[in-house]
CSV table of C-alpha atoms and ligand atoms in Angstrom, one decimal:
chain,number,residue,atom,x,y,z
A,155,UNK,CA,84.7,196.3,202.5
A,156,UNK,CA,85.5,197.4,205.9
A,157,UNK,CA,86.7,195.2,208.4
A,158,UNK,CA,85.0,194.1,211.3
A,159,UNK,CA,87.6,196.0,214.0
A,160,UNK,CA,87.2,199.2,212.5
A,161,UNK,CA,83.1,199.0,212.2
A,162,UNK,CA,82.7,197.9,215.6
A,163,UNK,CA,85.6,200.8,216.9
A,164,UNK,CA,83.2,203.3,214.4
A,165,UNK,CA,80.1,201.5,216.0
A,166,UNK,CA,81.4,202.3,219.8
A,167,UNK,CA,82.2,205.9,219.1
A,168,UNK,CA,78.3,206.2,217.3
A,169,UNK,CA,77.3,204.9,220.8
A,170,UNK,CA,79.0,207.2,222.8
A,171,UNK,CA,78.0,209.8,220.7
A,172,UNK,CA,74.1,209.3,220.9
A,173,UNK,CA,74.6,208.6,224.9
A,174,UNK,CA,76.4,212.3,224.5
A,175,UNK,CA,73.8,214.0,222.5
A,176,UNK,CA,70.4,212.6,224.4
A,177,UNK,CA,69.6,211.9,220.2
A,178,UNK,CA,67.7,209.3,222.3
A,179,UNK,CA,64.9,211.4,222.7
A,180,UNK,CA,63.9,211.6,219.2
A,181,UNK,CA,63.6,207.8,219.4
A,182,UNK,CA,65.3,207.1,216.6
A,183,UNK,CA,69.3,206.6,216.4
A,184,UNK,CA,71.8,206.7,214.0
A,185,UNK,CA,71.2,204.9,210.6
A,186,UNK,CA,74.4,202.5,211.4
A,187,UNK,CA,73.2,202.3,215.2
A,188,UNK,CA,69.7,201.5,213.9
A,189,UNK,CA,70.8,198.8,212.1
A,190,UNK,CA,72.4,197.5,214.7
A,191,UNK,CA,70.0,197.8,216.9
A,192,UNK,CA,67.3,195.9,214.9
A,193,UNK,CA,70.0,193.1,214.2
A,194,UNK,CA,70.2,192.3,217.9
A,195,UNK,CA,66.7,193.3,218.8
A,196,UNK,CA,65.0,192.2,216.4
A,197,UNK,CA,64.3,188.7,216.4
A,198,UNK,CA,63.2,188.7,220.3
A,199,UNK,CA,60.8,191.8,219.2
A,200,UNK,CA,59.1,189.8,216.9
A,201,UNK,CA,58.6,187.3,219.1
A,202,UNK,CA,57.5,189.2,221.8
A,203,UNK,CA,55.0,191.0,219.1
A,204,UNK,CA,53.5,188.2,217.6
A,205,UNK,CA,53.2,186.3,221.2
A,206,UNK,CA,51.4,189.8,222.5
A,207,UNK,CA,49.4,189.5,219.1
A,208,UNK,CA,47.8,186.2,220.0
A,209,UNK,CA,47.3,187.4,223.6
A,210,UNK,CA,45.1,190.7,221.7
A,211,UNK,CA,43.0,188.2,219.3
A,212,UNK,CA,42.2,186.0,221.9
A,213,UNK,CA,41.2,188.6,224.1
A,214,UNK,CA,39.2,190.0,221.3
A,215,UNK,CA,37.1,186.3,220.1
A,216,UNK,CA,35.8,186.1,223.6
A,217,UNK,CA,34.0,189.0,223.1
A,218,UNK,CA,31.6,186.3,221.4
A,219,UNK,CA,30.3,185.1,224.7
A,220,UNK,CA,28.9,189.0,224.9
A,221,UNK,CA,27.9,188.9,221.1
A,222,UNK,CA,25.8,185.5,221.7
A,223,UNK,CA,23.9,187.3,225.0
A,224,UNK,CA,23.6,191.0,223.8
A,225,UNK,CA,23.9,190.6,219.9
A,226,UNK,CA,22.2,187.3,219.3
A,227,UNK,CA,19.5,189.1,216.4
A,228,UNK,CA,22.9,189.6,214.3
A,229,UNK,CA,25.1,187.5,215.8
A,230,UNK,CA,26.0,185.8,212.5
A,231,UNK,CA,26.9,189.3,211.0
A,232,UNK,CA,29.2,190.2,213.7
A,233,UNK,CA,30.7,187.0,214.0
A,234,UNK,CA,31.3,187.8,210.6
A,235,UNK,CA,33.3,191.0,211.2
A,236,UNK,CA,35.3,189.1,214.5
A,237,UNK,CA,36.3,186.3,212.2
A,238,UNK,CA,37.1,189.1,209.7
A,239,UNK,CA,39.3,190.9,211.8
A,240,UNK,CA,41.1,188.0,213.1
A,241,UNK,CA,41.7,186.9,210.2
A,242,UNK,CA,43.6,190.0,209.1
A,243,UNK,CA,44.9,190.2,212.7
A,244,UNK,CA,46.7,186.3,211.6
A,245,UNK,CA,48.4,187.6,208.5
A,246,UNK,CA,49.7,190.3,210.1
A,247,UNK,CA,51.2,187.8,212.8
A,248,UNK,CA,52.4,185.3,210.2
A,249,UNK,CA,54.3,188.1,208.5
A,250,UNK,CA,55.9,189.2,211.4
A,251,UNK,CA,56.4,185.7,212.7
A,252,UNK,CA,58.4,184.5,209.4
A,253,UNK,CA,59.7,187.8,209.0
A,254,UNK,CA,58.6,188.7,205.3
A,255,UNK,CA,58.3,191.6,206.2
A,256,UNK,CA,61.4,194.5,206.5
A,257,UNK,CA,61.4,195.9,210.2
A,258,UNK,CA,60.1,199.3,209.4
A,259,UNK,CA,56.8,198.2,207.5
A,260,UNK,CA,56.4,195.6,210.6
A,261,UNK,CA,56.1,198.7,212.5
A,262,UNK,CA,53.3,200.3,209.9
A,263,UNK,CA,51.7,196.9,209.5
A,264,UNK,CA,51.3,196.2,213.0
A,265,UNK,CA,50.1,199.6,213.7
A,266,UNK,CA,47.5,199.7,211.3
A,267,UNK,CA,45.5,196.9,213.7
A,268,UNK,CA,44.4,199.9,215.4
A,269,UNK,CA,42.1,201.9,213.2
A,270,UNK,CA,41.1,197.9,211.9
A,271,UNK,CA,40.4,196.9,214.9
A,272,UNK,CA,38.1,199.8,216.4
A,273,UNK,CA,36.6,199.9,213.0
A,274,UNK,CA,35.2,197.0,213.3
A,275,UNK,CA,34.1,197.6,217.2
A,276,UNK,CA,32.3,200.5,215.4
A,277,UNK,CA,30.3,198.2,213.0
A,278,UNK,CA,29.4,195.9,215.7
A,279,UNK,CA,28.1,198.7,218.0
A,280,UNK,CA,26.3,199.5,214.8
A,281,UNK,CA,24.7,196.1,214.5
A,282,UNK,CA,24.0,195.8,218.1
A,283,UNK,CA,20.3,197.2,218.8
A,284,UNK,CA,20.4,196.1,222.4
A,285,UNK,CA,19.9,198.8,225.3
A,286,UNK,CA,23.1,197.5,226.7
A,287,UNK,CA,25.0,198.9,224.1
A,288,UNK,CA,25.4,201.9,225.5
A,289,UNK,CA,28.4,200.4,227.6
A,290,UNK,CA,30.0,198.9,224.3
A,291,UNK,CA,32.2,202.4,223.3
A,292,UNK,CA,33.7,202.3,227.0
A,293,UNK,CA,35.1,199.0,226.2
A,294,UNK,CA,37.0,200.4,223.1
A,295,UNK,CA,39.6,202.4,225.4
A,296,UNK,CA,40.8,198.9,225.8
A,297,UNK,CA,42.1,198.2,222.0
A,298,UNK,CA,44.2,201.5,222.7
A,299,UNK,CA,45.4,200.3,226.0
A,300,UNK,CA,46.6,196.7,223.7
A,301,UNK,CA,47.9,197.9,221.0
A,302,UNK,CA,49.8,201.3,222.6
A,303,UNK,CA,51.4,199.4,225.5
A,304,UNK,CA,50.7,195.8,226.2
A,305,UNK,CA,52.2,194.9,222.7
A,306,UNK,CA,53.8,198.0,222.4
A,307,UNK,CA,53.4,199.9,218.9
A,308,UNK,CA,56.9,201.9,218.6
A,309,UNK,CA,55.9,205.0,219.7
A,310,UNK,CA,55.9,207.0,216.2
A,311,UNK,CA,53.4,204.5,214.9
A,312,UNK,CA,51.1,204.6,217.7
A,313,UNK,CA,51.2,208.8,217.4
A,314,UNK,CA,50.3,208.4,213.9
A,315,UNK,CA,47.3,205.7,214.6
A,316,UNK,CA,45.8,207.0,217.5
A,317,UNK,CA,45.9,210.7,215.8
A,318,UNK,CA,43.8,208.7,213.0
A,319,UNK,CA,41.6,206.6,215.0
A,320,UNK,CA,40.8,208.5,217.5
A,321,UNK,CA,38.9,211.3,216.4
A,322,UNK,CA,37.2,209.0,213.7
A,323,UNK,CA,36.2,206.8,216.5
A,324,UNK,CA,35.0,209.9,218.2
A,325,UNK,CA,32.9,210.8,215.3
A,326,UNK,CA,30.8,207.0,215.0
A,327,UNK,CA,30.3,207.3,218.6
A,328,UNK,CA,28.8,210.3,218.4
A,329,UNK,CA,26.7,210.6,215.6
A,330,UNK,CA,25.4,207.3,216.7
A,331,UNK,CA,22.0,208.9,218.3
A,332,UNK,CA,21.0,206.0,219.3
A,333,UNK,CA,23.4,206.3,222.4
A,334,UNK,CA,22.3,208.3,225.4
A,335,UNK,CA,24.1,211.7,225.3
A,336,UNK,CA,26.2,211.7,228.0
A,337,UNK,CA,27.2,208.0,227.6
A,338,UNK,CA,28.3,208.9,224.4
A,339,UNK,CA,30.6,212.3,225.8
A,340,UNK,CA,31.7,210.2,228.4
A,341,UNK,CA,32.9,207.6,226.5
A,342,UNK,CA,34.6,209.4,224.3
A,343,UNK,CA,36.6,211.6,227.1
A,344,UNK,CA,37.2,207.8,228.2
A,345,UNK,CA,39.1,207.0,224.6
A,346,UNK,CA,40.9,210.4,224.6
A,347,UNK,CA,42.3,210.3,228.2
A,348,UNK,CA,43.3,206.6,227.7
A,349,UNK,CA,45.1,207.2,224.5
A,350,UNK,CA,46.9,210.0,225.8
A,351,UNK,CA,47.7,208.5,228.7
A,352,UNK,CA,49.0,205.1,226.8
A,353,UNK,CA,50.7,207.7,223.9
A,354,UNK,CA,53.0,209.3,227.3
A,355,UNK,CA,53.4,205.1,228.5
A,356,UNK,CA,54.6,204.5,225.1
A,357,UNK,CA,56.4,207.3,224.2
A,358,UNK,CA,58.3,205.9,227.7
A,359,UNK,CA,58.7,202.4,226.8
A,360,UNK,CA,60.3,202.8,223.9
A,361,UNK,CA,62.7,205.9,225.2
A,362,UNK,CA,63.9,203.8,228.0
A,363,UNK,CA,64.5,200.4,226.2
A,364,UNK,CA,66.0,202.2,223.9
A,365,UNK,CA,68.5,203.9,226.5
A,366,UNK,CA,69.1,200.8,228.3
A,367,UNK,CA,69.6,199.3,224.6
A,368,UNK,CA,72.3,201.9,224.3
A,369,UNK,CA,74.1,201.6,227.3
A,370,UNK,CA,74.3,196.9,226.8
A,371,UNK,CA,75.9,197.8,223.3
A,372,UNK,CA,78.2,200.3,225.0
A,373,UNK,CA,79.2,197.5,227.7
A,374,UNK,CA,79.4,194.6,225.0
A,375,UNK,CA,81.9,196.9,222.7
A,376,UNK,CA,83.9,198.0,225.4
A,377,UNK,CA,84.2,194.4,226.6
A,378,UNK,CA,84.9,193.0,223.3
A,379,UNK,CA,87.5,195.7,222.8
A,380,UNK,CA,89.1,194.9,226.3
A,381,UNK,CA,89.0,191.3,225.0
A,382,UNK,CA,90.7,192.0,221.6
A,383,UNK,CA,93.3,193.8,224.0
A,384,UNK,CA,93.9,191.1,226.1
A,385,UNK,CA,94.4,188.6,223.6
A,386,UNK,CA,96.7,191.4,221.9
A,387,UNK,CA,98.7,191.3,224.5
A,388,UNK,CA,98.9,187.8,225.4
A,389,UNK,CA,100.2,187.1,222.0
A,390,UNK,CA,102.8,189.7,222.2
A,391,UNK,CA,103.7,187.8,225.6
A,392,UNK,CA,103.8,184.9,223.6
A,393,UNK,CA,106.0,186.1,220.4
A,394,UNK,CA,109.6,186.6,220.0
A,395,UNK,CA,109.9,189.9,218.7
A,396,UNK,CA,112.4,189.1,216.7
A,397,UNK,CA,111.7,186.1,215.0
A,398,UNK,CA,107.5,186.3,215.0
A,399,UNK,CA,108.4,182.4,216.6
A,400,UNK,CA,106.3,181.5,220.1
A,401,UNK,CA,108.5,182.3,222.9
A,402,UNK,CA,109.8,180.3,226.1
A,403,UNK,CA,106.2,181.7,227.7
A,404,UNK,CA,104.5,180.1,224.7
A,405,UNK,CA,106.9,176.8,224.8
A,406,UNK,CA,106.0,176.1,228.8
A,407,UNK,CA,102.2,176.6,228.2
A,408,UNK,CA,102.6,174.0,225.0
A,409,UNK,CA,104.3,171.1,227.0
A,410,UNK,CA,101.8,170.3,229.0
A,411,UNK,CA,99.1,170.7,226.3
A,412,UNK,CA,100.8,168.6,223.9
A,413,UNK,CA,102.4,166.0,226.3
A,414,UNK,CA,98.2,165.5,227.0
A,415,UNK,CA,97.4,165.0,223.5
A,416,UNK,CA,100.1,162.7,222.9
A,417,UNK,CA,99.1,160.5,225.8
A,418,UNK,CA,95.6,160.9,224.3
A,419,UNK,CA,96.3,159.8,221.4
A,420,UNK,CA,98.9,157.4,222.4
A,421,UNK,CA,101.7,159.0,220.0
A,422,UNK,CA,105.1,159.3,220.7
A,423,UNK,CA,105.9,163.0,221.8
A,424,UNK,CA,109.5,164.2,220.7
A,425,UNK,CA,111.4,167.4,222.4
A,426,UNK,CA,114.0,168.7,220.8
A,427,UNK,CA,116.5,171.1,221.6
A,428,UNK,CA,118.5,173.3,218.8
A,429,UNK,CA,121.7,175.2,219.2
A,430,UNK,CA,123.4,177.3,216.5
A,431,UNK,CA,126.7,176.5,216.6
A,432,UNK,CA,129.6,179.1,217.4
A,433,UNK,CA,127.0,181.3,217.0
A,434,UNK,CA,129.0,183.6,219.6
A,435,UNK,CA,131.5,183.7,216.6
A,436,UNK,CA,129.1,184.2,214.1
A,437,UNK,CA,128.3,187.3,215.4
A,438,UNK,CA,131.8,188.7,216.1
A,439,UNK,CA,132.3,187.9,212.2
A,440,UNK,CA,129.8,189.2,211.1
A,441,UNK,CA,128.4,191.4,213.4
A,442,UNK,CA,124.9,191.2,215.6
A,443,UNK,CA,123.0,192.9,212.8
A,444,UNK,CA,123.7,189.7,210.3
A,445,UNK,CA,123.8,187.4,213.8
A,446,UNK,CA,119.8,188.8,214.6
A,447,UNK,CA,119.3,188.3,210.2
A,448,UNK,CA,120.4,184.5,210.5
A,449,UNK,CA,118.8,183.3,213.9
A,450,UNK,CA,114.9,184.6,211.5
A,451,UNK,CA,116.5,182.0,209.0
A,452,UNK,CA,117.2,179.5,210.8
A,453,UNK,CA,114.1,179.7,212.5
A,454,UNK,CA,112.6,180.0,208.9
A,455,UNK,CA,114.1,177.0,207.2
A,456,UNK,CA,112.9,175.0,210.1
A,457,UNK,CA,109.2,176.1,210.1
A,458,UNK,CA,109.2,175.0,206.9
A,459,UNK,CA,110.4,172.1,207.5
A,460,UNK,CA,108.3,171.1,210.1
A,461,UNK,CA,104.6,169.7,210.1
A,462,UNK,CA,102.1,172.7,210.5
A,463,UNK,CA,101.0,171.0,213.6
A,464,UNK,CA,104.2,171.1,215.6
A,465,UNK,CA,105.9,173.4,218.0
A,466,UNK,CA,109.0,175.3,217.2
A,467,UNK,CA,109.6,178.2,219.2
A,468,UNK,CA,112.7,180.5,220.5
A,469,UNK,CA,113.2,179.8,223.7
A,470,UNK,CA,116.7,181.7,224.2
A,471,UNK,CA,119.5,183.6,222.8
A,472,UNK,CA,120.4,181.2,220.1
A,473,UNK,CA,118.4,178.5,221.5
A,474,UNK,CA,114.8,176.8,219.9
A,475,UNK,CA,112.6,174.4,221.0
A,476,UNK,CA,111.0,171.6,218.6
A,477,UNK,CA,107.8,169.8,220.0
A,478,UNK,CA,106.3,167.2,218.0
A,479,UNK,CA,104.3,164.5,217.9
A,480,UNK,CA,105.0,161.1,215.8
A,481,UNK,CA,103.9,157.5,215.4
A,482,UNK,CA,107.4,156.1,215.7
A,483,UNK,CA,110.5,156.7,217.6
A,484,UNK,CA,112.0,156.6,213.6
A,485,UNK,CA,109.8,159.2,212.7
A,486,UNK,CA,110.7,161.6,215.6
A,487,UNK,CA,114.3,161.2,214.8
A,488,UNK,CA,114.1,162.0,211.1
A,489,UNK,CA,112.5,165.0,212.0
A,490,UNK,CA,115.3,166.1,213.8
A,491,UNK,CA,117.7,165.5,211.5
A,492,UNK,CA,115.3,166.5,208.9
A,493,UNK,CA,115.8,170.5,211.2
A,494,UNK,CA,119.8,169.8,210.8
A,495,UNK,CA,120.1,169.5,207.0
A,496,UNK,CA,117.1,172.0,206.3
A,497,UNK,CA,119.6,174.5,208.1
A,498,UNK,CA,122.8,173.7,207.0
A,499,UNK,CA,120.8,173.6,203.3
A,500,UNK,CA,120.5,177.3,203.4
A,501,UNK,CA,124.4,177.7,203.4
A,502,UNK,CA,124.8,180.5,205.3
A,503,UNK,CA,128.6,181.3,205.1
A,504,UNK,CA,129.5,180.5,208.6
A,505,UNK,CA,133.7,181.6,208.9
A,506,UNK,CA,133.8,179.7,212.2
A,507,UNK,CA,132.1,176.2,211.7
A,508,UNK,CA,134.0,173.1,210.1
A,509,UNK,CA,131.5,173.0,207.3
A,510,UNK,CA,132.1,176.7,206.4
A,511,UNK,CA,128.2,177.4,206.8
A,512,UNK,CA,125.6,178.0,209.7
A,513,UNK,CA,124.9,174.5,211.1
A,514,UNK,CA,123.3,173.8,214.6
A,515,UNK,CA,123.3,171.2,217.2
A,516,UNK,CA,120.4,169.1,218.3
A,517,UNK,CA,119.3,167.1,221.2
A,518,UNK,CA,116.3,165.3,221.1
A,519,UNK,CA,114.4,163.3,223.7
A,520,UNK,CA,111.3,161.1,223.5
A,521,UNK,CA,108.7,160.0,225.5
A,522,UNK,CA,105.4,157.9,224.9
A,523,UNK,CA,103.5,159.9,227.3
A,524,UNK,CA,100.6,158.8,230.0
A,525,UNK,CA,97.8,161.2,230.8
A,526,UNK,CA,98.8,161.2,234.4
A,527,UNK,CA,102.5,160.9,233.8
A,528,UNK,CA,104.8,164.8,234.0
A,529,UNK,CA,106.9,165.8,232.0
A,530,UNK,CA,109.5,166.9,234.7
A,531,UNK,CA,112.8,165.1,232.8
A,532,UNK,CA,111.7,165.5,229.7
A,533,UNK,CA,113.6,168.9,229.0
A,534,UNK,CA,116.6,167.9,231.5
A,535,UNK,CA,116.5,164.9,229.3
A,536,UNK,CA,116.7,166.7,225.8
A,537,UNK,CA,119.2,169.4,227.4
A,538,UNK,CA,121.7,166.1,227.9
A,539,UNK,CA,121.0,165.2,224.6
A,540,UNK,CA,122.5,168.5,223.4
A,541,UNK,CA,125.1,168.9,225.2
A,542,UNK,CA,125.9,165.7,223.9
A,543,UNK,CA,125.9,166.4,220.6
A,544,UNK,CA,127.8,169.7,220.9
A,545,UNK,CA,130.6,167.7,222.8
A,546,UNK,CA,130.7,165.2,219.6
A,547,UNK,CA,131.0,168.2,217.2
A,548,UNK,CA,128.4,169.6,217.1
A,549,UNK,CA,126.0,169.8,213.4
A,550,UNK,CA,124.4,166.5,214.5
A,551,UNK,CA,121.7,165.2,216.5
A,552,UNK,CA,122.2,163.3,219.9
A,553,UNK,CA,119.1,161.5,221.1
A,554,UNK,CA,119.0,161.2,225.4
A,555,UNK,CA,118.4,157.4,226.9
A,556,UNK,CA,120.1,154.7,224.2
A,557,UNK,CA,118.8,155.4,221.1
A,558,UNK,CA,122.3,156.4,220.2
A,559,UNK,CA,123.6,159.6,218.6
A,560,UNK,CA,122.2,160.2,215.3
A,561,UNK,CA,124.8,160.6,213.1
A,562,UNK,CA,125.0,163.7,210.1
A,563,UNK,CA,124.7,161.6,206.8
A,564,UNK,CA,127.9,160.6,205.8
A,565,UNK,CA,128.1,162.7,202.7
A,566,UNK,CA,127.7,165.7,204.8
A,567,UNK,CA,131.0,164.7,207.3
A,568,UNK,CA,132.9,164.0,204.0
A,569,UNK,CA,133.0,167.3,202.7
A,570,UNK,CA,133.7,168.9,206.1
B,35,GTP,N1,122.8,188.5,217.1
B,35,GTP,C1,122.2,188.0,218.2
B,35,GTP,N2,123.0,187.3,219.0
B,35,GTP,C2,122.5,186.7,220.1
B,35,GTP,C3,121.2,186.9,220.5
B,35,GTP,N3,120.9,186.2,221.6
B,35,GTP,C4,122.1,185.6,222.0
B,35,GTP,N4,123.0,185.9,221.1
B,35,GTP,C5,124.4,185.6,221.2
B,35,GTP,O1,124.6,184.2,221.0
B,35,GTP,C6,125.8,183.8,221.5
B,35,GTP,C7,125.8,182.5,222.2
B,35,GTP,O2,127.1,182.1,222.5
B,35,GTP,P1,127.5,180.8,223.3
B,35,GTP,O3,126.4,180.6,224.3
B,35,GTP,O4,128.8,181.0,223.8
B,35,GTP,O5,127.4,179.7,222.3
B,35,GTP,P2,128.0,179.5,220.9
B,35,GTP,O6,129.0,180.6,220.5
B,35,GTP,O7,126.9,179.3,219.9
B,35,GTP,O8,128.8,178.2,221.0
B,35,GTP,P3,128.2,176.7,221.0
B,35,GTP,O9,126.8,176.8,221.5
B,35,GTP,O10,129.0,176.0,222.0
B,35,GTP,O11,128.3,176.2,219.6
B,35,GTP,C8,126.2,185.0,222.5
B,35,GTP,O12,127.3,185.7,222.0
B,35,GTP,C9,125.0,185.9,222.5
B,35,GTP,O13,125.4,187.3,222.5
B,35,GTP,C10,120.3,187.6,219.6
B,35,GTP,O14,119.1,187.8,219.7
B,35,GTP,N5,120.9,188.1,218.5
């Protein structure tokens, strides 16, 4: 299946190709552009069809006011063919409306309420043996005037129905002798001019919505494309290259976040500074190649240590940044020295370090954090902290105010 980046990339060069190639004018775009098209225009078509449907049948049943005053000898027969036609007029509308119908036979469905409707306008001029009658066929020009642009038929439909009803219209009105002659050439100039007139309107309508269609999806891919860049970008701006880890960017944007939601949800926020230690050494003994290798495992072995939810970024040379969130003081320092023996687990050969493998330092600093309180100290506070610990030994974890220095486990100084 492809994904969604490259259809939409496809999608916007489709675009700029039919904008390119004025493929516009045959009204019809390509079968990917289609689709698309219908997907976002659609629903408010329908809605705009079935609304102007209404509009047309109401339009068309008070028409019975005239039937009562110039029809009244049959007015049960052509009531007949009104309720007859609305009838048909309302399943076509429910159709549309709950959309059982696929958008291409809406089209034909809708379209075919031309020849119905002037059918029936030709039985009821039949029916009607009134000398006003004679007026009747110039009030059919209206159904083409409806249907072709008030509601509008797409414009291949409306070709294809007026072609159809047109001259059959023509033909009942005149053959109908009982119409004076020249109301009955007149009339039917009347129908022809109109439905020309409306095809050229139509034909119009649908070219230019269909441009202005064209150009929106050209603006909302481009804009979604400059948005996928951006946000590109901004997490490149975020990411240490070389360990995928946030960055210091990243880590500055997350304090103040976090320190938020702690004070929210009144939990204990910890910061906590990691050094690799002798790391300088590490990579004269090794060389930078295996210094870059071990600063991704470190950073590693801590991720995976750590709760999904909590910060760890590289926020300098050999330097990382833990933020995270706990119930208890307790619980914020076992994390920490949770970070210490999850590195010095991996047992990196370190030629330089008392244990013998890669160990680091931490500092660590707490706060229980008010929504209006800053985090100004909080950092100089867990910098302390590491300096602390580095000054004690280093592979251990100082903790800034008096909480105390939290000691390596005593197994793990015994064998160094
Ligand atoms: N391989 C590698 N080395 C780095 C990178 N960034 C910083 N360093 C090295 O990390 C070393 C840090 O050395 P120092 O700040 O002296 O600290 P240290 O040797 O770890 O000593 P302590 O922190 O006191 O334990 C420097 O030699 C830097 O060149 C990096 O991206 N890759």
């Amino acid at each position: 299946m492809p994904n969604p980046l490259s259809q939409e990339l496809r999608l916007q060069g489709l675009v700029k190709q039919e904008l390119e190639l004025k493929r516009r004018r045959r009204l019809e775009f390509h079968p990917e552009v289609e689709a698309r098209y219908e997907q976002d225009e659609g629903p408010s078509r329908r809605r705009w069809l079935v609304r102007g449907g209404v509009v047309g049948l109401m339009i068309w049943n008070l028409f019975v006011f005239n039937d009562w005053f110039m029809r009244n000898d049959q007015f049960g027969a052509v009531l007949s063919w009104r309720l007859l036609m609305t009838a048909y007029g309302a399943c076509i509308l429910t159709a549309i409306w709950r959309n059982w119908v696929s958008p291409r036979a809406r089209e034909w469905i809708l379209a075919g309420a031309l020849p119905m409707v002037m059918l029936c306008a030709c039985v009821i001029l039949r029916l009607t043996s009134n000398e006003m009658r004679m007026y009747d066929p110039f009030v059919f020009s209206l159904a083409f005037l409806v249907i072709n642009i008030s509601l509008p038929l797409r414009f291949r439909q409306a070709l294809w129905m007026s072609g159809i009803t047109l001259p059959l219209t023509a033909l009942s009105v005149g053959t109908d002798e009982r119409l004076p002659e020249q109301a009955r050439i007149f009339a039917i100039g009347l129908m022809a001019g109109t439905t020309l007139f409306t095809l050229q309107a139509c034909y119009r309508i649908e070219r230019s919505s269909r441009y202005s269609y064209l150009l929106r999806l050209r603006e909302t891919l481009a804009f979604r494309a400059a948005e996928r860049r951006a946000d590109g970008f901004a997490r490149l701006s975020q990411t240490d290259p070389l360990t995928g880890l946030p960055n210091r960017r990243a880590f500055d944007l997350a304090m103040p976040s976090r320190w938020q939601e702690a004070a929210l949800t009144r939990r204990w926020l910890a910061l906590v500074l990691i050094d690799v230690d002798n790391f300088k050494q590490y990579n004269d003994l090794y060389g930078h190649p295996a210094g870059d290798a071990c600063l991704k495992r470190v950073g590693e072995a801590m991720r995976e240590h750590l709760p999904p939810q909590a910060f760890l970024g590289r926020i300098g040379g050999e330097e990382f940044a833990v933020l995270v969130q706990a119930d208890s003081a307790a619980q914020c320092q076992r994390v920490a020295e949770g970070l210490r023996q999850a590195v010095e687990a991996m047992a990196l050969p370190h030629g330089a370090t008392e244990r013998g493998v890669v160990t680091i330092s931490l500092g660590l600093a707490l706060r229980s954090p008010s929504v209006d309180g800053r985090a100004d100290s909080f950092m100089a506070s867990a910098d302390a902290a590491l300096y602390d610990a580095k000054h004690r030994g280093r592979n251990r974890c100082a903790q800034a105010s008096n909480y105390g220095d939290l000691e390596a486990p005593a197994a793990a100084r015994a064998g160094s």
